[in-house]
Each structure stands twice: as C-alpha cells, then as structure tokens.
Amino acid sequence: MKCPHLVPLLYLLLSLLLPPPTHSLPILSSCSDIPSSSWNTDPATIGPAIQSWLHSLVTVRVEESGVRAESMLYHPGTGEYSDHYAHYNDVMEENNHLVDTDRRVVTIGTFVRNIPSGLAWQWRSKRMTEGFLYGEVDRRGQFSGENITFVYPDFLTGLRGRFEHGVLVDAIAVDIVGERCKDGVKELMIEPAVKDGGVRWEKQEANHWFIGKNPLVMDPYERKSVYVGESLIPGSEEGLFARRAFMPGDIVSYFSGTKTFSRNMFFKNMTNSQISSAGSYFFNLAANMPDWWGYPEDMVLDIPEEYRTIYQFRTTLGHKANHLFEGKNTEYDTVNHPVHGGIVCLVATDAIRAGEEVYVDYLYDVEDDDTEQWYKELYARTYHLAGEGEGDHE
C-alpha cells in the first residue's frame, strides 16, 4: 500500500539536498532589441561604445520579451556555468583582486542548455585590465578554435588565432576597426595589425634564462600606448611617455621580464653597490598576485642587466618609467597577460594626455641599507625640505 504523503515528502527532501537548477538569464543592454546595426568605424568611439555596452548589462526576468542575449558565470577551474545576476554576483570582493577568491567570469551570448553557442564574449577576470575573449565558441561552449580573439582593454587591439579553453596557443596581432550591435551582442570588425602583423605570439612563461620569444617586438597594446624618449627630469636620461590619452584605471604600460627568485640575483659576497644594481628592476611578483594564479610565493620579476636597453628588450616598456614621490600619474599593479602570464603593469591614477611623461613611485624602502642613495636623498628633499623649494629631480 502506497503512502499518499510519501511522494511530496521525497520531493521536499530532494529540493533541500540538491542545489537549485542553473539556467541562463536574459540581459538588457545598449544592444537590446537591435537585430543588426550599422558598423561604427570611428577609432575615437569604437572602444567607448564597446565598454559602455559591457557596463550597460542588466539581468531581467525570464518572461521579459524581446531579449536576445543572455549571460552566465563560467568557472575556469571546473568548466561549469552558473547563474549570473549582473552587478550582484560578479562584483570583486573588497574591490581587490588579491583577496577575491571567486574565479567565475561573465560570459555573454546565446545559451543552449546552459552552454554558450555561436558568437560570445567572456571576461578573463572581474577586472577590465585582464581583457576579454571573443569569437565563435565550439560545440562544448569553449573558447577553443582557430579564430578566437583576445581583446585588450583598449578595445582597439587584439591577438587572434588558436586558443584552447581560453588559453592562447598561437596568434597574430590584430586591430579592431569596427563594432556594431547584432542580436544583443557587440560584433567586431577585425583586421591584421598594420605593424608586426605577421609576428606569431604564443603563451610562454618567462624564467630565469628566458625573457620571451619576441624580445625586440613590442606588445601590440604597448606599441599603441607608450614610447621611450628623453626624460623631463634632469639627469634621468630616458623616460616613458604616453603615446595616447589615458583615464584613471587604464593600463598605461606592461612591465614583463624574467621570472626568477632572489637567491638567483643576490649573493653574500656582493657589495652594496652590486646589490643595488642587481635589484634595480626587481619586483616582488607573487606577493602582489592572487594565490590562485599559481606562482611560487617567493617568485620575483626582474629585468637583467643585458636586457635593460630598448636595443635588447622592448616587448614591454613599463620598466622605463621614472620615479616621482609627488606628481606621479601611475601606480604598480599586476595583470594576467595572455602571452606572458602574471606580470606587472602601470595603471593610470590621473588623466594622462598624449605626450606626457609617465611617472611612478618605485616604493623602495628608505630604511633599507641597500636602497640607492639618490632615492633616500630625494625622499628627504620631497618630504622634509619641500617648503624651501626642493622637489623631485631624479
């Protein structure tokens, strides 16, 4: 004899034990209800138009009509998709990527059985600085294939070619020369880069002996962003200058190099001068990265002496920025680059106009005996003698 109350009871227990069903949710954005718009090919507005679309996403109820695009959160570690509620569960914890442990990233497109299908976008992190993946996903909803594009955060530059599960395998530099709305999603017009468009880029982590496959070829974003010229600071010789305008929060320049350990750079028989020279471009890399990036906790980034001129190394130029305590317009951060992996970058803290010199605080320890004397003297002049007309001169 069947108990009439048993079936409802089982359903109740299952509903408590099992996670709620996952499903893609419709979004409204600046591209909603636009089956296909005309191409925008104005370089001045391509980037802002794409960025404003990404920021305009709003999750709506399933019953809303006329919605063509959807979104979900993708976990790169497990390959699973889960519900996305725009501006609610895609927010970075404490606005700090070092403490945020939620690796899920927003994916935008059309979903079939909770898997993206056709043209799609995917953030590479919760920050725009990490860039985006764009293209036709494979049958498993992965950004894998021969025609995937990594879109730099300027939305004008990319690396297009073969990716596997969102990881770069082999690509060339491309320019984004147009954008338009199509079925609720931004579609891009892409052409091979005018400069160095035939250079092949691969995901290759540097090590103590290897600084990169193309040390004399500038990163495509870097080429459009900065150049090296004569510094405006007397006695500093070279300096880094903005090739285009930047807003606060923009990546101004990347800073890659060799990835090594302090024990490979500093030795007991070194003089203070030798220690100072060896550590001139030293950056405590892993200590300023999220743990889940997977780098050893004592890994550092360095530009060895043989790579310190642009004639030996110019893939990235962030190490060419001069120091200022007062008047700096950038700060150091770390970024997960598609070619170099985890590296340093300079992020604008103020609006920077094209042609302006780029400055950053080197953040040396003034109490350390090995810190260069010019830095200590400049610190003293800046913070103790500023009222007597002294300033930043190094």
Short mmCIF file of C-alpha atoms in Angstrom, two decimals:
data_model
loop_
_atom_site.label_atom_id
_atom_site.label_comp_id
_atom_site.label_asym_id
_atom_site.label_seq_id
_atom_site.Cartn_x
_atom_site.Cartn_y
_atom_site.Cartn_z
CA MET A 1 0.00 0.00 0.00
CA LYS A 2 1.43 3.38 -1.05
CA CYS A 3 1.52 6.24 1.40
CA PRO A 4 -0.13 9.29 -0.24
CA HIS A 5 2.20 11.66 1.60
CA LEU A 6 5.43 9.91 0.63
CA VAL A 7 5.96 11.42 -2.85
CA PRO A 8 5.57 15.07 -1.78
CA LEU A 9 7.88 14.37 1.15
CA LEU A 10 10.55 12.95 -1.17
CA TYR A 11 10.33 15.98 -3.46
CA LEU A 12 10.72 18.25 -0.45
CA LEU A 13 13.81 16.38 0.74
CA LEU A 14 15.35 16.44 -2.73
CA SER A 15 14.73 20.17 -3.06
CA LEU A 16 16.57 20.74 0.19
CA LEU A 17 19.50 18.48 -0.65
CA LEU A 18 20.05 19.35 -4.30
CA PRO A 19 21.34 22.73 -5.49
CA PRO A 20 18.85 24.95 -7.30
CA PRO A 21 18.75 24.49 -11.08
CA THR A 22 21.16 26.62 -13.08
CA HIS A 23 19.97 28.46 -16.14
CA SER A 24 20.99 31.31 -18.38
CA LEU A 25 19.23 34.60 -17.72
CA PRO A 26 18.25 37.24 -20.26
CA ILE A 27 20.01 40.59 -20.20
CA LEU A 28 19.10 44.06 -21.36
CA SER A 29 21.87 46.31 -22.65
CA SER A 30 22.58 49.12 -25.08
CA CYS A 31 22.37 46.48 -27.85
CA SER A 32 18.99 45.02 -26.87
CA ASP A 33 16.20 44.95 -29.46
CA ILE A 34 18.71 45.70 -32.22
CA PRO A 35 18.86 42.75 -34.65
CA SER A 36 21.69 44.42 -36.58
CA SER A 37 23.02 47.98 -36.57
CA SER A 38 25.36 49.72 -38.99
CA TRP A 39 29.11 49.44 -38.46
CA ASN A 40 30.83 52.10 -36.37
CA THR A 41 34.35 52.54 -37.77
CA ASP A 42 35.35 55.72 -35.92
CA PRO A 43 38.53 54.87 -33.93
CA ALA A 44 37.65 57.53 -31.37
CA THR A 45 34.34 55.89 -30.42
CA ILE A 46 34.87 52.14 -31.06
CA GLY A 47 36.41 51.50 -27.63
CA PRO A 48 33.96 53.63 -25.62
CA ALA A 49 30.99 52.05 -27.44
CA ILE A 50 32.11 48.52 -26.54
CA GLN A 51 32.95 49.47 -22.98
CA SER A 52 29.62 51.21 -22.44
CA TRP A 53 27.82 48.11 -23.76
CA LEU A 54 29.64 45.88 -21.27
CA HIS A 55 28.75 48.22 -18.42
CA SER A 56 25.10 48.50 -19.51
CA LEU A 57 24.21 44.85 -18.89
CA VAL A 58 21.20 44.32 -16.63
CA THR A 59 19.72 40.93 -15.75
CA VAL A 60 15.94 40.76 -16.35
CA ARG A 61 13.11 38.34 -15.65
CA VAL A 62 12.76 35.36 -17.96
CA GLU A 63 9.32 36.44 -19.04
CA GLU A 64 10.57 39.73 -20.48
CA SER A 65 10.01 39.76 -24.23
CA GLY A 66 12.31 40.99 -26.96
CA VAL A 67 15.50 39.93 -25.16
CA ARG A 68 18.07 38.34 -27.47
CA ALA A 69 21.23 37.95 -25.35
CA GLU A 70 21.88 36.06 -22.12
CA SER A 71 24.67 35.71 -19.59
CA MET A 72 26.11 33.16 -17.17
CA LEU A 73 29.13 32.87 -14.90
CA TYR A 74 31.89 30.49 -16.02
CA HIS A 75 34.36 28.85 -13.63
CA PRO A 76 37.66 28.31 -15.49
CA GLY A 77 38.81 25.75 -12.94
CA THR A 78 35.82 23.42 -13.23
CA GLY A 79 34.40 24.37 -16.64
CA GLU A 80 30.95 24.77 -15.09
CA TYR A 81 28.41 27.54 -15.69
CA SER A 82 26.20 29.07 -13.02
CA ASP A 83 23.61 31.82 -12.70
CA HIS A 84 24.71 35.39 -13.31
CA TYR A 85 22.99 38.42 -11.84
CA ALA A 86 24.63 41.50 -13.32
CA HIS A 87 26.27 43.84 -10.79
CA TYR A 88 25.37 41.46 -7.92
CA ASN A 89 27.36 38.22 -8.02
CA ASP A 90 30.01 39.41 -10.49
CA VAL A 91 31.45 42.06 -8.16
CA MET A 92 35.06 41.78 -6.97
CA GLU A 93 35.43 41.25 -3.23
CA GLU A 94 36.67 44.41 -1.50
CA ASN A 95 37.41 45.74 -4.99
CA ASN A 96 40.74 43.92 -4.69
CA HIS A 97 41.81 41.07 -6.96
CA LEU A 98 44.34 39.91 -4.37
CA VAL A 99 41.67 38.89 -1.86
CA ASP A 100 38.86 37.88 -4.23
CA THR A 101 38.74 34.07 -4.38
CA ASP A 102 35.70 33.75 -6.67
CA ARG A 103 37.19 32.90 -10.07
CA ARG A 104 33.91 32.90 -12.02
CA VAL A 105 33.75 35.24 -15.00
CA VAL A 106 30.87 36.68 -17.00
CA THR A 107 30.04 35.08 -20.35
CA ILE A 108 27.66 36.84 -22.76
CA GLY A 109 25.91 35.34 -25.77
CA THR A 110 23.15 32.89 -26.63
CA PHE A 111 22.91 29.77 -24.47
CA VAL A 112 21.60 26.32 -25.37
CA ARG A 113 21.09 24.05 -22.34
CA ASN A 114 23.22 26.43 -20.27
CA ILE A 115 26.15 26.29 -22.72
CA PRO A 116 27.08 29.31 -24.87
CA SER A 117 26.53 28.86 -28.58
CA GLY A 118 27.74 30.90 -31.54
CA LEU A 119 29.24 34.36 -31.06
CA ALA A 120 30.13 35.04 -27.43
CA TRP A 121 32.16 37.28 -25.12
CA GLN A 122 33.89 36.29 -21.91
CA TRP A 123 35.65 38.41 -19.32
CA ARG A 124 39.06 36.98 -18.35
CA SER A 125 38.56 38.19 -14.77
CA LYS A 126 36.32 40.60 -12.90
CA ARG A 127 38.63 43.44 -13.97
CA MET A 128 38.73 45.00 -17.43
CA THR A 129 42.51 45.14 -17.19
CA GLU A 130 42.70 41.40 -17.92
CA GLY A 131 40.91 41.82 -21.24
CA PHE A 132 38.28 39.64 -22.92
CA LEU A 133 37.81 36.57 -25.10
CA TYR A 134 35.68 36.99 -28.21
CA GLY A 135 34.59 34.66 -31.00
CA GLU A 136 32.52 31.66 -32.05
CA VAL A 137 32.67 29.09 -29.26
CA ASP A 138 32.99 25.37 -30.02
CA ARG A 139 30.22 22.78 -29.54
CA ARG A 140 31.13 22.47 -25.84
CA GLY A 141 30.79 26.21 -25.36
CA GLN A 142 34.55 26.70 -25.00
CA PHE A 143 36.66 29.48 -26.47
CA SER A 144 38.64 26.95 -28.46
CA GLY A 145 39.49 27.00 -32.15
CA GLU A 146 41.46 28.81 -34.83
CA ASN A 147 39.54 32.09 -34.85
CA ILE A 148 39.34 33.28 -31.25
CA THR A 149 40.39 36.81 -30.28
CA PHE A 150 41.86 38.12 -27.07
CA VAL A 151 40.65 41.72 -26.83
CA TYR A 152 42.95 44.11 -24.98
CA PRO A 153 41.30 46.55 -22.54
CA ASP A 154 41.52 49.41 -25.07
CA PHE A 155 39.03 47.50 -27.29
CA LEU A 156 41.09 48.52 -30.32
CA THR A 157 43.77 45.83 -30.18
CA GLY A 158 43.78 42.06 -30.08
CA LEU A 159 45.52 38.74 -30.58
CA ARG A 160 43.64 36.47 -32.97
CA GLY A 161 44.31 32.82 -33.69
CA ARG A 162 44.25 29.47 -31.97
CA PHE A 163 43.09 29.21 -28.37
CA GLU A 164 42.35 26.12 -26.27
CA HIS A 165 39.87 26.57 -23.43
CA GLY A 166 40.55 30.29 -23.49
CA VAL A 167 44.34 29.92 -23.36
CA LEU A 168 46.45 31.35 -26.19
CA VAL A 169 48.27 28.78 -28.33
CA ASP A 170 49.28 30.77 -31.41
CA ALA A 171 48.02 34.13 -32.67
CA ILE A 172 48.85 37.32 -34.56
CA ALA A 173 48.25 40.92 -33.60
CA VAL A 174 45.03 42.46 -34.94
CA ASP A 175 43.33 45.83 -34.95
CA ILE A 176 39.66 46.26 -34.09
CA VAL A 177 38.46 48.64 -36.80
CA GLY A 178 34.71 48.46 -36.34
CA GLU A 179 31.88 47.47 -33.99
CA ARG A 180 28.13 47.06 -34.18
CA CYS A 181 25.21 45.55 -32.29
CA LYS A 182 23.93 42.22 -33.58
CA ASP A 183 21.24 40.21 -31.80
CA GLY A 184 22.01 41.87 -28.48
CA VAL A 185 25.78 41.32 -28.62
CA LYS A 186 28.64 43.50 -29.87
CA GLU A 187 30.15 42.19 -33.10
CA LEU A 188 33.68 43.26 -34.06
CA MET A 189 35.31 44.07 -37.39
CA ILE A 190 38.89 42.80 -37.14
CA GLU A 191 41.91 43.21 -39.44
CA PRO A 192 45.58 42.12 -39.16
CA ALA A 193 47.67 44.75 -37.37
CA VAL A 194 49.38 47.28 -39.60
CA LYS A 195 52.68 46.90 -37.69
CA ASP A 196 54.20 43.48 -36.89
CA GLY A 197 51.02 41.76 -38.04
CA GLY A 198 52.95 38.68 -39.13
CA VAL A 199 54.66 38.06 -35.78
CA ARG A 200 53.45 34.91 -34.02
CA TRP A 201 52.58 35.20 -30.34
CA GLU A 202 52.40 32.18 -28.04
CA LYS A 203 51.68 31.71 -24.34
CA GLN A 204 55.23 31.37 -22.98
CA GLU A 205 56.11 32.00 -19.36
CA ALA A 206 59.49 33.60 -18.80
CA ASN A 207 62.04 32.06 -16.45
CA HIS A 208 65.49 32.95 -15.13
CA TRP A 209 67.12 32.38 -18.53
CA PHE A 210 64.26 33.20 -20.93
CA ILE A 211 62.65 36.65 -21.22
CA GLY A 212 60.34 35.88 -24.15
CA LYS A 213 60.15 34.69 -27.74
CA ASN A 214 59.98 38.18 -29.28
CA PRO A 215 62.19 40.43 -27.11
CA LEU A 216 62.61 43.02 -29.89
CA VAL A 217 58.92 43.16 -30.89
CA MET A 218 56.62 45.42 -28.91
CA ASP A 219 53.44 44.02 -27.44
CA PRO A 220 50.58 45.21 -29.72
CA TYR A 221 48.92 47.21 -26.91
CA GLU A 222 52.25 48.61 -25.78
CA ARG A 223 53.08 49.85 -29.28
CA LYS A 224 49.93 51.99 -29.31
CA SER A 225 50.36 53.19 -25.74
CA VAL A 226 53.87 54.39 -24.90
CA TYR A 227 57.30 55.24 -26.24
CA VAL A 228 60.74 55.97 -24.78
CA GLY A 229 62.18 59.48 -25.05
CA GLU A 230 64.40 61.94 -23.21
CA SER A 231 63.07 62.40 -19.71
CA LEU A 232 61.97 65.80 -18.46
CA ILE A 233 63.71 65.06 -15.15
CA PRO A 234 67.28 66.46 -15.28
CA GLY A 235 69.90 63.74 -15.21
CA SER A 236 67.48 60.87 -15.78
CA GLU A 237 68.22 60.45 -19.50
CA GLU A 238 65.46 58.10 -20.74
CA GLY A 239 61.83 58.32 -19.72
CA LEU A 240 58.49 56.76 -20.65
CA PHE A 241 55.89 58.85 -22.48
CA ALA A 242 52.21 58.37 -23.30
CA ARG A 243 51.52 57.85 -27.00
CA ARG A 244 47.78 58.28 -26.42
CA ALA A 245 45.49 59.62 -23.69
CA PHE A 246 44.60 57.55 -20.63
CA MET A 247 41.91 57.78 -17.99
CA PRO A 248 42.39 56.73 -14.35
CA GLY A 249 42.25 52.94 -14.15
CA ASP A 250 43.61 52.37 -17.67
CA ILE A 251 46.68 50.22 -18.21
CA VAL A 252 49.36 52.62 -19.46
CA SER A 253 52.18 50.12 -19.91
CA TYR A 254 53.03 46.49 -19.25
CA PHE A 255 56.17 45.51 -17.32
CA SER A 256 57.36 41.98 -18.09
CA GLY A 257 60.79 40.43 -17.73
CA THR A 258 62.39 37.28 -16.40
CA LYS A 259 60.70 35.35 -13.60
CA THR A 260 63.17 34.18 -11.04
CA PHE A 261 63.98 34.13 -7.32
CA SER A 262 66.02 36.39 -5.06
CA ARG A 263 68.53 33.60 -4.46
CA ASN A 264 69.43 33.74 -8.16
CA MET A 265 70.09 37.50 -8.02
CA PHE A 266 71.74 38.33 -4.72
CA PHE A 267 74.81 36.69 -3.20
CA LYS A 268 76.67 37.06 0.09
CA ASN A 269 79.88 38.40 -1.46
CA MET A 270 78.13 41.29 -3.22
CA THR A 271 78.87 44.90 -2.33
CA ASN A 272 76.03 47.33 -1.57
CA SER A 273 76.56 48.87 -5.00
CA GLN A 274 76.29 45.48 -6.70
CA ILE A 275 73.18 44.61 -4.73
CA SER A 276 71.62 47.94 -5.67
CA SER A 277 72.39 47.41 -9.36
CA ALA A 278 71.13 43.82 -9.38
CA GLY A 279 67.84 44.86 -7.80
CA SER A 280 67.21 47.99 -9.86
CA TYR A 281 64.29 46.39 -11.73
CA PHE A 282 63.31 43.87 -9.08
CA PHE A 283 59.59 43.44 -8.33
CA ASN A 284 58.17 41.10 -5.71
CA LEU A 285 55.80 39.41 -8.14
CA ALA A 286 54.00 36.59 -6.37
CA ALA A 287 53.41 38.65 -3.22
CA ASN A 288 51.28 41.01 -5.32
CA MET A 289 49.25 38.35 -7.16
CA PRO A 290 46.23 36.23 -6.23
CA ASP A 291 47.28 32.84 -4.88
CA TRP A 292 45.17 31.01 -7.48
CA TRP A 293 47.38 32.37 -10.28
CA GLY A 294 49.67 29.58 -9.14
CA TYR A 295 53.08 31.24 -8.80
CA PRO A 296 55.61 30.26 -6.11
CA GLU A 297 55.28 32.61 -3.15
CA ASP A 298 58.86 33.88 -3.46
CA MET A 299 58.89 34.46 -7.24
CA VAL A 300 60.09 37.86 -8.44
CA LEU A 301 60.18 39.70 -11.76
CA ASP A 302 63.44 41.22 -12.98
CA ILE A 303 64.98 42.95 -15.99
CA PRO A 304 68.54 41.56 -16.10
CA GLU A 305 71.33 43.95 -16.98
CA GLU A 306 71.70 42.58 -20.50
CA TYR A 307 68.04 43.48 -21.28
CA ARG A 308 67.86 46.99 -19.83
CA THR A 309 68.12 48.93 -23.10
CA ILE A 310 65.44 49.02 -25.77
CA TYR A 311 68.01 47.58 -28.19
CA GLN A 312 67.97 44.29 -26.29
CA PHE A 313 64.39 44.20 -24.96
CA ARG A 314 61.33 46.26 -25.83
CA THR A 315 58.35 43.90 -25.71
CA THR A 316 57.11 45.90 -22.74
CA LEU A 317 58.40 49.26 -21.53
CA GLY A 318 56.94 49.76 -18.05
CA HIS A 319 60.41 49.49 -16.54
CA LYS A 320 61.39 52.72 -18.33
CA ALA A 321 59.08 54.92 -16.24
CA ASN A 322 60.93 57.31 -13.93
CA HIS A 323 60.26 57.79 -10.25
CA LEU A 324 58.44 60.66 -8.54
CA PHE A 325 57.13 60.87 -4.97
CA GLU A 326 54.89 63.83 -5.73
CA GLY A 327 53.41 64.22 -9.20
CA LYS A 328 53.31 60.54 -10.16
CA ASN A 329 50.48 59.63 -12.52
CA THR A 330 50.56 55.82 -12.38
CA GLU A 331 50.92 53.03 -9.84
CA TYR A 332 52.08 49.44 -9.98
CA ASP A 333 49.63 46.57 -10.27
CA THR A 334 49.73 43.01 -11.56
CA VAL A 335 47.87 41.57 -14.53
CA ASN A 336 47.41 38.15 -16.12
CA HIS A 337 48.67 38.70 -19.67
CA PRO A 338 47.68 36.17 -22.40
CA VAL A 339 51.30 35.82 -23.60
CA HIS A 340 53.45 36.49 -20.53
CA GLY A 341 51.16 35.24 -17.77
CA GLY A 342 51.37 37.11 -14.50
CA ILE A 343 53.36 40.33 -14.89
CA VAL A 344 53.48 43.90 -13.58
CA CYS A 345 51.70 46.83 -15.20
CA LEU A 346 51.42 50.58 -14.73
CA VAL A 347 47.86 51.78 -14.14
CA ALA A 348 46.91 55.44 -14.54
CA THR A 349 45.96 57.22 -11.32
CA ASP A 350 45.23 60.51 -13.08
CA ALA A 351 44.16 61.54 -16.57
CA ILE A 352 47.24 61.44 -18.81
CA ARG A 353 47.43 63.30 -22.10
CA ALA A 354 49.29 62.07 -25.17
CA GLY A 355 52.90 63.24 -24.99
CA GLU A 356 53.06 63.48 -21.21
CA GLU A 357 55.80 61.67 -19.31
CA VAL A 358 54.75 58.68 -17.22
CA TYR A 359 55.88 58.62 -13.58
CA VAL A 360 55.52 56.06 -10.80
CA ASP A 361 56.64 55.71 -7.18
CA TYR A 362 59.27 52.96 -7.06
CA LEU A 363 58.21 52.11 -3.48
CA TYR A 364 61.74 51.39 -2.30
CA ASP A 365 62.30 51.02 1.45
CA VAL A 366 64.12 54.19 2.56
CA GLU A 367 65.22 52.42 5.75
CA ASP A 368 66.98 49.64 3.83
CA ASP A 369 70.77 49.94 3.69
CA ASP A 370 70.75 48.62 0.11
CA THR A 371 68.38 51.30 -1.20
CA GLU A 372 70.14 53.64 -3.60
CA GLN A 373 71.35 56.92 -2.12
CA TRP A 374 69.62 59.12 -4.72
CA TYR A 375 66.26 57.69 -3.62
CA LYS A 376 66.92 58.44 0.06
CA GLU A 377 68.08 61.97 -0.71
CA LEU A 378 65.08 62.63 -2.92
CA TYR A 379 62.78 61.33 -0.21
CA ALA A 380 64.34 63.72 2.30
CA ARG A 381 64.07 66.68 -0.07
CA THR A 382 60.49 65.90 -1.03
CA TYR A 383 59.03 65.36 2.43
CA HIS A 384 61.25 67.44 4.68
CA LEU A 385 62.53 70.35 2.59
CA ALA A 386 59.61 70.93 0.21
CA GLY A 387 58.93 74.34 1.76
CA GLU A 388 62.43 75.50 0.80
CA GLY A 389 61.83 74.97 -2.90
CA GLU A 390 63.29 71.49 -3.18
CA GLY A 391 61.41 68.96 -5.34
CA ASP A 392 61.70 65.84 -7.41
CA HIS A 393 64.81 65.98 -9.53
CA GLU A 394 65.88 62.38 -10.07
#
